[in-house]
Short mmCIF file of C-alpha atoms and ligand atoms in Angstrom, two decimals:
data_model
loop_
_atom_site.label_atom_id
_atom_site.label_comp_id
_atom_site.label_asym_id
_atom_site.label_seq_id
_atom_site.Cartn_x
_atom_site.Cartn_y
_atom_site.Cartn_z
CA MET A 1 64.56 -11.26 19.03
CA LYS A 2 63.16 -9.31 16.10
CA LYS A 3 63.82 -12.27 13.83
CA HIS A 4 61.95 -14.56 16.21
CA HIS A 5 58.94 -12.23 16.15
CA GLU A 6 59.04 -12.09 12.37
CA MET A 7 59.24 -15.87 12.14
CA PHE A 8 56.11 -16.33 14.27
CA ALA A 9 54.20 -13.58 12.45
CA ASN A 10 54.65 -15.64 9.28
CA ALA A 11 54.15 -19.15 10.64
CA ILE A 12 51.26 -21.42 11.57
CA PRO A 13 51.71 -22.13 15.31
CA LEU A 14 50.28 -25.55 16.16
CA ILE A 15 52.23 -26.54 19.29
CA ALA A 16 49.56 -27.87 21.66
CA SER A 17 51.25 -26.50 24.79
CA GLU A 18 51.62 -22.95 23.51
CA ASN A 19 49.46 -19.88 23.00
CA VAL A 20 49.82 -16.15 22.58
CA CYS A 21 48.73 -13.65 25.23
CA SER A 22 46.95 -10.38 24.58
CA PRO A 23 48.65 -6.97 24.23
CA ALA A 24 47.19 -5.97 27.63
CA VAL A 25 48.94 -8.95 29.22
CA ARG A 26 52.19 -8.17 27.41
CA GLU A 27 51.97 -4.68 28.88
CA ALA A 28 51.58 -6.12 32.41
CA ILE A 29 54.59 -8.38 32.10
CA ILE A 30 56.99 -5.56 31.26
CA THR A 31 55.93 -3.41 34.23
CA ASP A 32 58.07 -2.73 37.32
CA LEU A 33 56.34 -5.69 38.98
CA ALA A 34 58.95 -7.81 37.21
CA HIS A 35 61.64 -6.31 39.48
CA ARG A 36 59.94 -6.99 42.84
CA TYR A 37 59.71 -9.57 45.59
CA ALA A 38 56.67 -10.35 47.72
CA GLU A 39 57.48 -13.43 49.78
CA GLY A 40 54.54 -14.67 51.81
CA VAL A 41 50.85 -14.03 51.23
CA ALA A 42 48.97 -10.76 50.72
CA GLY A 43 48.76 -8.88 54.00
CA SER A 44 51.62 -10.87 55.54
CA ARG A 45 54.70 -10.27 53.40
CA VAL A 46 58.35 -10.59 54.28
CA TYR A 47 59.15 -7.64 51.96
CA ALA A 48 58.20 -3.95 52.01
CA GLY A 49 56.71 -2.14 49.01
CA CYS A 50 53.84 -4.57 48.51
CA GLU A 51 50.79 -2.31 48.90
CA PHE A 52 49.65 -2.62 45.27
CA ILE A 53 51.15 -6.05 44.74
CA ASP A 54 48.80 -7.32 47.48
CA LYS A 55 45.79 -5.76 45.75
CA ILE A 56 46.77 -7.33 42.41
CA GLU A 57 47.35 -10.76 43.93
CA LEU A 58 44.09 -10.74 45.93
CA LYS A 59 42.18 -9.73 42.78
CA CYS A 60 43.91 -12.49 40.85
CA ILE A 61 42.95 -15.07 43.51
CA GLU A 62 39.33 -13.87 43.47
CA LEU A 63 39.16 -14.13 39.66
CA ALA A 64 40.87 -17.55 39.60
CA LYS A 65 38.37 -18.95 42.13
CA LYS A 66 35.51 -17.59 40.06
CA TYR A 67 36.75 -18.76 36.64
CA TRP A 68 37.79 -22.25 37.76
CA ARG A 69 34.97 -22.59 40.33
CA ALA A 70 37.47 -23.45 43.07
CA GLY A 71 37.19 -23.05 46.83
CA PHE A 72 40.92 -22.28 47.07
CA ALA A 73 43.44 -20.70 44.71
CA ASP A 74 47.15 -20.05 45.11
CA VAL A 75 48.42 -18.10 42.11
CA ARG A 76 52.08 -18.07 43.11
CA ALA A 77 53.39 -21.19 41.33
CA ILE A 78 55.75 -19.95 38.61
CA SER A 79 54.90 -22.82 36.22
CA GLY A 80 52.93 -26.03 35.86
CA VAL A 81 55.84 -28.19 37.00
CA VAL A 82 56.30 -26.01 40.09
CA ALA A 83 52.55 -26.26 40.80
CA ASN A 84 52.87 -30.07 40.72
CA LEU A 85 55.91 -29.93 42.97
CA ILE A 86 53.99 -27.78 45.46
CA VAL A 87 51.34 -30.50 45.67
CA TYR A 88 53.89 -33.34 46.00
CA THR A 89 55.67 -31.37 48.74
CA GLY A 90 52.51 -30.41 50.61
CA LEU A 91 50.68 -33.71 50.48
CA THR A 92 53.36 -36.43 50.46
CA LYS A 93 56.68 -37.36 52.03
CA PRO A 94 59.73 -38.75 50.18
CA GLY A 95 59.25 -42.51 49.86
CA ASP A 96 55.44 -42.26 49.51
CA LYS A 97 53.75 -43.87 46.51
CA MET A 98 52.00 -41.99 43.69
CA MET A 99 49.99 -43.26 40.76
CA ALA A 100 49.93 -41.31 37.48
CA MET A 101 49.57 -41.54 33.70
CA PRO A 102 52.29 -43.49 31.86
CA ILE A 103 54.60 -41.13 29.92
CA PRO A 104 54.47 -42.83 26.47
CA GLN A 105 50.67 -42.73 26.65
CA GLY A 106 50.67 -39.00 27.32
CA GLY A 107 51.79 -38.51 30.95
CA HIS A 108 54.11 -35.58 31.66
CA ILE A 109 57.74 -35.82 32.70
CA SER A 110 56.89 -34.01 35.99
CA HIS A 111 54.63 -36.96 36.88
CA ASN A 112 57.66 -39.18 36.74
CA ARG A 113 61.19 -37.73 36.87
CA THR A 114 60.30 -34.60 38.89
CA ALA A 115 58.24 -36.63 41.36
CA ILE A 116 60.96 -39.26 41.75
CA ASN A 117 64.19 -37.27 41.49
CA VAL A 118 63.11 -34.07 43.22
CA HIS A 119 60.66 -35.28 45.84
CA GLY A 120 61.67 -38.95 46.18
CA LEU A 121 58.25 -40.42 45.40
CA LYS A 122 57.74 -43.95 44.12
CA VAL A 123 55.60 -43.88 40.99
CA ASP A 124 53.52 -46.55 39.31
CA PHE A 125 51.20 -46.03 36.39
CA PHE A 126 47.51 -46.35 35.55
CA GLU A 127 46.52 -48.98 33.01
CA PHE A 128 45.78 -47.42 29.63
CA ASN A 129 43.29 -48.39 26.92
CA GLU A 130 44.84 -47.53 23.55
CA GLU A 131 41.58 -47.92 21.60
CA GLU A 132 39.88 -45.40 23.86
CA MET A 133 43.03 -43.26 24.27
CA ASN A 134 42.09 -43.03 27.96
CA LEU A 135 42.64 -44.71 31.33
CA ASP A 136 41.30 -48.23 31.63
CA ILE A 137 38.95 -47.75 34.59
CA ASP A 138 38.59 -51.32 35.89
CA ARG A 139 42.22 -52.36 35.52
CA SER A 140 43.43 -49.03 36.97
CA ILE A 141 41.15 -49.31 40.01
CA LYS A 142 42.32 -52.88 40.62
CA LYS A 143 45.95 -51.77 40.44
CA LEU A 144 45.32 -48.74 42.66
CA LYS A 145 43.72 -50.88 45.39
CA GLU A 146 46.74 -53.18 45.42
CA TYR A 147 49.36 -50.43 45.15
CA LYS A 148 47.73 -48.17 47.79
CA PRO A 149 49.28 -44.83 46.76
CA LYS A 150 49.25 -41.70 48.94
CA LEU A 151 48.58 -39.52 45.90
CA VAL A 152 46.66 -40.20 42.69
CA LEU A 153 47.40 -37.90 39.76
CA PHE A 154 45.11 -37.45 36.74
CA GLY A 155 45.95 -35.41 33.67
CA ALA A 156 48.36 -35.59 30.77
CA SER A 157 50.24 -33.83 28.01
CA VAL A 158 48.37 -35.74 25.33
CA PHE A 159 44.89 -35.15 26.70
CA LEU A 160 42.26 -35.97 24.09
CA PHE A 161 39.36 -37.10 26.28
CA PRO A 162 38.29 -36.34 29.87
CA HIS A 163 39.78 -38.72 32.43
CA PRO A 164 37.48 -40.88 34.60
CA VAL A 165 38.10 -38.71 37.66
CA LYS A 166 34.84 -39.58 39.41
CA GLU A 167 35.23 -43.37 39.20
CA ILE A 168 38.92 -43.51 40.12
CA SER A 169 38.69 -40.82 42.85
CA GLU A 170 36.17 -42.95 44.71
CA ALA A 171 38.65 -45.84 44.77
CA ALA A 172 41.48 -43.48 45.75
CA LYS A 173 39.48 -42.21 48.74
CA GLU A 174 38.93 -45.81 49.85
CA VAL A 175 42.71 -46.31 50.18
CA GLY A 176 43.11 -42.91 51.88
CA ALA A 177 44.86 -41.18 48.97
CA TYR A 178 44.68 -37.53 47.99
CA THR A 179 43.73 -36.93 44.36
CA MET A 180 45.13 -34.25 42.09
CA TYR A 181 44.43 -33.31 38.49
CA ASP A 182 47.14 -31.82 36.30
CA GLY A 183 45.11 -29.63 33.98
CA ALA A 184 48.12 -27.78 32.55
CA HIS A 185 46.90 -28.41 29.02
CA VAL A 186 43.15 -28.16 29.44
CA ALA A 187 42.88 -25.40 32.08
CA GLY A 188 41.22 -22.95 29.70
CA LEU A 189 38.76 -25.52 28.42
CA ILE A 190 37.79 -26.34 32.01
CA GLY A 191 37.51 -22.72 33.14
CA SER A 192 35.26 -21.88 30.20
CA GLY A 193 32.98 -24.82 31.03
CA TYR A 194 34.12 -27.49 28.59
CA PHE A 195 35.96 -30.82 28.92
CA GLN A 196 35.38 -31.79 32.59
CA GLN A 197 35.22 -30.21 36.06
CA PRO A 198 37.89 -32.00 38.11
CA LEU A 199 37.12 -30.44 41.50
CA GLU A 200 33.42 -31.24 41.15
CA GLU A 201 34.18 -34.79 40.00
CA GLY A 202 36.19 -35.68 43.10
CA SER A 203 39.71 -34.36 42.68
CA ASP A 204 41.03 -32.56 45.78
CA VAL A 205 43.55 -30.42 43.91
CA PHE A 206 43.82 -29.03 40.34
CA THR A 207 47.18 -27.75 39.11
CA LEU A 208 47.73 -25.87 35.90
CA SER A 209 49.91 -23.85 33.57
CA THR A 210 48.47 -20.49 32.61
CA HIS A 211 49.75 -20.39 29.02
CA LYS A 212 48.43 -23.37 27.08
CA THR A 213 44.68 -23.49 26.41
CA PHE A 214 44.46 -20.74 29.01
CA PRO A 215 46.08 -17.93 27.01
CA GLY A 216 47.98 -16.06 29.70
CA PRO A 217 51.61 -15.37 30.61
CA GLN A 218 53.95 -18.26 31.43
CA HIS A 219 53.04 -19.11 35.02
CA GLY A 220 51.17 -21.71 37.09
CA SER A 221 48.54 -22.04 39.80
CA VAL A 222 47.29 -24.48 42.41
CA LEU A 223 43.53 -24.72 42.89
CA ALA A 224 41.71 -26.93 45.36
CA ILE A 225 38.48 -27.65 47.15
CA GLU A 226 37.94 -25.53 50.27
CA ASP A 227 39.46 -27.48 53.17
CA GLU A 228 41.40 -25.63 55.83
CA GLU A 229 43.98 -28.32 56.50
CA LEU A 230 44.55 -29.18 52.82
CA ASN A 231 44.75 -25.50 51.83
CA LYS A 232 47.27 -24.76 54.59
CA LYS A 233 49.51 -27.63 53.47
CA LEU A 234 49.48 -26.34 49.89
CA ARG A 235 50.13 -22.74 50.91
CA LEU A 236 53.10 -23.66 53.09
CA ALA A 237 54.55 -25.87 50.38
CA ALA A 238 54.48 -22.88 48.00
CA PHE A 239 56.17 -20.62 50.56
CA PRO A 240 58.46 -21.02 52.48
CA ALA A 241 59.22 -24.43 50.94
CA LEU A 242 59.46 -23.92 47.18
CA LEU A 243 59.18 -20.28 46.19
CA SER A 244 60.84 -17.03 47.03
CA ASN A 245 60.19 -14.71 44.11
CA HIS A 246 56.89 -15.61 42.44
CA HIS A 247 57.02 -13.49 39.26
CA LEU A 248 54.60 -10.73 40.20
CA HIS A 249 54.37 -9.37 36.66
CA ASN A 250 52.93 -12.70 35.60
CA VAL A 251 50.45 -12.67 38.49
CA ALA A 252 49.20 -9.33 37.09
CA GLY A 253 49.14 -10.81 33.57
CA LEU A 254 47.22 -13.79 34.88
CA ALA A 255 44.61 -11.51 36.49
CA ILE A 256 44.11 -9.71 33.16
CA THR A 257 43.79 -12.98 31.25
CA LEU A 258 41.23 -14.21 33.79
CA THR A 259 39.19 -11.06 33.12
CA GLU A 260 39.45 -11.69 29.37
CA MET A 261 38.45 -15.33 29.71
CA LEU A 262 35.51 -14.60 32.02
CA LYS A 263 34.22 -12.40 29.19
CA PHE A 264 35.39 -14.13 26.01
CA GLY A 265 36.38 -17.65 27.14
CA LYS A 266 33.10 -19.41 26.36
CA GLU A 267 33.27 -18.34 22.73
CA TYR A 268 37.04 -18.78 22.42
CA HIS A 269 37.34 -22.25 23.91
CA GLY A 270 34.22 -23.48 22.13
CA GLN A 271 35.97 -22.52 18.87
CA VAL A 272 39.28 -24.11 19.98
CA ILE A 273 37.53 -27.47 20.33
CA LYS A 274 35.55 -27.07 17.08
CA ASN A 275 38.82 -26.25 15.29
CA ALA A 276 40.62 -29.29 16.73
CA LYS A 277 37.82 -31.55 15.51
CA ALA A 278 37.79 -29.84 12.10
CA LEU A 279 41.57 -30.10 11.70
CA ALA A 280 41.50 -33.78 12.68
CA GLN A 281 38.70 -34.51 10.20
CA ALA A 282 40.43 -32.57 7.39
CA LEU A 283 43.73 -34.42 7.94
CA HIS A 284 41.89 -37.75 8.13
CA GLU A 285 40.18 -37.03 4.80
CA ARG A 286 43.59 -36.33 3.26
CA GLY A 287 44.93 -39.73 4.29
CA PHE A 288 46.52 -38.99 7.66
CA GLU A 289 46.01 -41.58 10.37
CA VAL A 290 44.59 -39.37 13.12
CA LEU A 291 44.21 -41.36 16.35
CA ALA A 292 40.86 -42.10 18.02
CA GLU A 293 38.79 -41.84 14.84
CA LYS A 294 35.95 -43.89 16.37
CA LYS A 295 35.65 -41.39 19.21
CA GLY A 296 35.62 -38.35 16.93
CA PHE A 297 39.40 -37.80 17.27
CA THR A 298 39.34 -35.39 20.22
CA GLU A 299 37.27 -33.51 22.79
CA SER A 300 40.07 -31.03 23.53
CA HIS A 301 42.44 -28.68 21.68
CA THR A 302 44.82 -31.52 20.77
CA LEU A 303 44.96 -34.15 18.06
CA VAL A 304 47.58 -36.79 17.41
CA ALA A 305 48.43 -38.50 14.12
CA ASP A 306 50.40 -41.66 13.43
CA ILE A 307 52.84 -40.76 10.65
CA SER A 308 54.51 -44.21 10.31
CA LYS A 309 53.40 -44.32 6.67
CA LEU A 310 55.64 -41.33 5.94
CA SER A 311 58.74 -43.07 7.31
CA GLU A 312 59.75 -44.34 3.85
CA THR A 313 59.38 -40.99 2.11
CA ILE A 314 60.12 -38.32 4.71
CA GLY A 315 61.17 -40.17 7.87
CA TRP A 316 59.83 -40.50 11.42
CA GLY A 317 58.33 -37.80 13.63
CA ASP A 318 61.58 -35.85 13.89
CA LYS A 319 61.89 -35.46 10.13
CA VAL A 320 58.21 -34.69 9.63
CA GLU A 321 58.49 -31.99 12.31
CA GLN A 322 61.58 -30.63 10.53
CA VAL A 323 60.17 -30.37 6.99
CA LEU A 324 56.98 -28.78 8.26
CA GLU A 325 59.01 -26.26 10.25
CA GLN A 326 60.94 -25.37 7.10
CA ALA A 327 57.60 -24.53 5.51
CA GLY A 328 56.58 -22.40 8.52
CA ILE A 329 54.20 -24.96 10.05
CA ILE A 330 55.23 -25.41 13.66
CA LEU A 331 54.14 -28.54 15.52
CA ASN A 332 55.93 -31.23 17.46
CA ARG A 333 56.78 -34.91 17.16
CA ASN A 334 55.26 -37.08 19.86
CA LEU A 335 55.39 -40.60 21.20
CA ILE A 336 52.17 -42.50 20.59
CA PRO A 337 51.08 -45.65 22.48
CA LYS A 338 52.34 -48.14 19.87
CA ASP A 339 55.86 -46.67 20.12
CA ILE A 340 56.49 -48.53 23.39
CA LYS A 341 55.89 -51.90 21.76
CA GLU A 342 57.98 -50.92 18.76
CA LYS A 343 60.69 -49.55 21.06
CA ARG A 344 60.76 -46.15 19.39
CA SER A 345 62.23 -43.30 21.41
CA TYR A 346 61.05 -39.70 21.80
CA LYS A 347 63.78 -38.73 19.34
CA THR A 348 62.21 -40.58 16.41
CA PRO A 349 58.61 -41.32 17.42
CA SER A 350 55.86 -42.27 15.00
CA GLY A 351 53.49 -39.52 16.06
CA ILE A 352 52.94 -35.82 15.65
CA ARG A 353 50.84 -33.69 18.02
CA LEU A 354 48.89 -30.64 16.90
CA GLY A 355 46.97 -28.07 18.96
CA THR A 356 44.51 -25.38 17.93
CA SER A 357 44.73 -22.94 20.87
CA GLU A 358 46.99 -20.38 19.22
CA VAL A 359 45.58 -20.43 15.68
CA THR A 360 42.12 -19.97 17.21
CA ARG A 361 43.34 -17.01 19.27
CA LEU A 362 44.43 -15.45 15.98
CA GLY A 363 40.85 -15.70 14.71
CA MET A 364 40.96 -18.85 12.61
CA LYS A 365 37.87 -21.02 12.21
CA GLU A 366 36.93 -24.36 10.59
CA SER A 367 37.61 -23.29 6.97
CA GLU A 368 41.15 -22.23 7.94
CA MET A 369 41.66 -25.64 9.58
CA ASP A 370 40.83 -27.22 6.26
CA TYR A 371 43.43 -25.06 4.51
CA ILE A 372 46.06 -25.88 7.16
CA ALA A 373 45.40 -29.59 6.52
CA GLU A 374 45.88 -28.90 2.81
CA LEU A 375 49.22 -27.18 3.47
CA ILE A 376 50.37 -30.12 5.62
CA GLU A 377 49.28 -32.49 2.86
CA ARG A 378 51.26 -30.49 0.28
CA ILE A 379 54.43 -31.02 2.32
CA CYS A 380 53.95 -34.51 3.74
CA ILE A 381 52.01 -36.39 1.08
CA LYS A 382 52.36 -34.49 -2.18
CA GLN A 383 55.94 -33.55 -1.31
CA GLN A 384 55.69 -30.19 -3.01
CA ASP A 385 58.52 -27.68 -3.00
CA ILE A 386 59.00 -26.46 0.58
CA LYS A 387 59.80 -22.88 -0.39
CA SER A 388 56.61 -22.45 -2.39
CA VAL A 389 54.51 -23.88 0.46
CA LYS A 390 56.28 -21.53 2.87
CA GLN A 391 55.18 -18.68 0.61
CA LEU A 392 51.58 -19.90 0.80
CA VAL A 393 51.85 -20.04 4.59
CA LYS A 394 53.11 -16.46 4.65
CA GLU A 395 50.27 -15.24 2.41
CA PHE A 396 47.69 -17.08 4.52
CA ARG A 397 49.01 -15.55 7.75
CA LYS A 398 48.61 -11.97 6.50
CA ASP A 399 44.94 -11.90 7.55
CA PHE A 400 45.58 -13.29 11.04
CA GLN A 401 47.82 -10.87 12.87
CA GLU A 402 45.66 -9.78 15.79
CA VAL A 403 44.92 -11.47 19.09
CA LYS A 404 41.17 -12.10 19.31
CA TYR A 405 38.94 -12.88 22.30
CA CYS A 406 40.47 -10.02 24.32
CA PHE A 407 40.04 -6.27 24.79
CA LYS A 408 40.83 -4.33 21.60
CA SER A 409 44.34 -3.04 21.00
CA LYS A 410 46.38 -1.62 18.12
CA THR A 411 49.31 -3.89 18.97
CA GLN A 412 49.52 -7.00 16.80
CA ALA A 413 49.99 -10.52 18.10
CA TYR A 414 53.71 -10.84 17.29
CA GLN A 415 54.61 -7.16 17.07
CA TYR A 416 58.05 -6.42 18.50
CA ILE A 417 57.65 -3.67 21.10
CA ASN A 418 60.43 -1.08 21.10
CA ILE A 419 60.87 0.90 24.31
CA HIS A 420 63.12 3.82 23.48
C1 PLP B 501 50.51 -32.22 31.79
C2 PLP B 501 51.56 -31.17 31.97
N1 PLP B 501 51.88 -30.77 33.20
C3 PLP B 501 52.83 -29.85 33.42
C4 PLP B 501 53.48 -29.26 32.35
C5 PLP B 501 54.55 -28.26 32.61
O1 PLP B 501 54.09 -27.01 32.59
P1 PLP B 501 55.12 -25.76 32.70
O2 PLP B 501 55.84 -25.72 31.43
O3 PLP B 501 54.17 -24.63 32.94
O4 PLP B 501 56.01 -26.03 33.86
C6 PLP B 501 53.17 -29.63 31.05
C7 PLP B 501 53.88 -28.99 29.93
O5 PLP B 501 53.61 -29.10 28.79
C8 PLP B 501 52.19 -30.61 30.85
O6 PLP B 501 51.90 -31.03 29.63
#
C-alpha cells in the first residue's frame, strides 16, 4: 500500500475516469460509518443505530439536488454501474428494448453487457458520426422510431462533446420511452454548470459516478426530475431490489465533496476543461493525431489521440500505455471509431485516452499541460531514455502534492495515513 502511494505521488495521473478526493473526504471514509448498515430510506430504516446516518444522508440528498439541480436524488447507489442497474430495474422489464451508445465509439460496458446479461434487456445502438465524434441526430432518430425502445440511454466513457439530448428525447417521448443520461464521466462538469444540463434538456433520469470529474469517494447516485411515480420506481429498485449495504462512509464523503464543489467547483471544472483543451493542442502541435481537431478537440475533461503512427516504432495502444507507465505517465489505451473497421480489439487498439481531472485537482494549469505533452513526446516520438524521463516526471511532481479546490489541510494528496 505504501508503495502504491509513493508511485502515485511521483506520477502524472491522466486516467480520464479517475480523480483524487480531498483529505476531509478521506477522513470521512475511514470513520465508523464504514462498519454500518442502514437498509431503507432515512426515517424508515430496517436497522437500528441510524440516528446520525439519517442526518448525513438527508444532508447529502439536499446537497446533491442543489448541485445537480435535480428534483430527485437517491445517493445510495454504490457505483455508476449500480446506478445504471437501478434505472434498468426500475424502469424496464427483462426482454424490453433499450437504445444506447455503441461501445467502440465510446459507450460503456454497462450499457451493453450489464443491461443484457444482468437485466435481460435487448440493446441496439445509436448511429454515430465519426467526424463530429457525436451521435448522428437524424439517423439515430430514424432508427429509434423504428426500433421503439422502452429506454433511451445517453452518455459515454469517451465523452468529448455534449450529446443531442433535447432532439433525441423528443423522439423518445413520441415512442413512449423513458430517457436516461449516464453522466458518470461528466457529472462534475455538469454540476458546476459546464457541458450540458441533461435533466433540463429532456432526460428523465441522470446517473453518475462520484469519483471521475466529480472528485469524491468511489460511489454513485441516481438523479431525476421530480415525478412521484418515476421517483418511487427508482427508489424501490435501489432498495429492496438491488442494495442492502450502501456504503455509508462514502455517502458522508459524497456530502463533503458536494460542499467543496458548491464552493470551488466553478473554478475547478472551468480549469479542468481549459487544461484538456491545452493538453490536446500541445500534443497536436507535437505531431500527435488528437481526434476532433476541427471541433477544438474536446469540450470536456477527456481527449483521445490516434497513435497508429507509433505502431512501427513502439507498438499499438497497449505498448504506448506501457512505455508511458514506465516513465510514470499513467493513461489508458482506448478503442477509437476506426478500430471497428480495422478489426482491432480493446487489447491492441489504436487510441489512447487522457483526462485532466486529477492533474487539475493537484493545481496544474495550461503551462503544465504543455510540459506534460513535452514529456509524452520525449517518450513516444523522440524515444528518449525512459529512466531519465521518469526522473523528470518525479522532479515535476514535487510542486504538486496538495489537493486544491477544497478546504485547507496539512495532509498531502497521496500521503499514506498511519493509524497507530
Ligand atoms: C459512462 C460510464 N458509466 C458507468 C461507469 C461505471 O462507473 P463505476 O465504476 O462507478 O461503476 C463508467 C466507468 O468508467 C463509465 O465510463
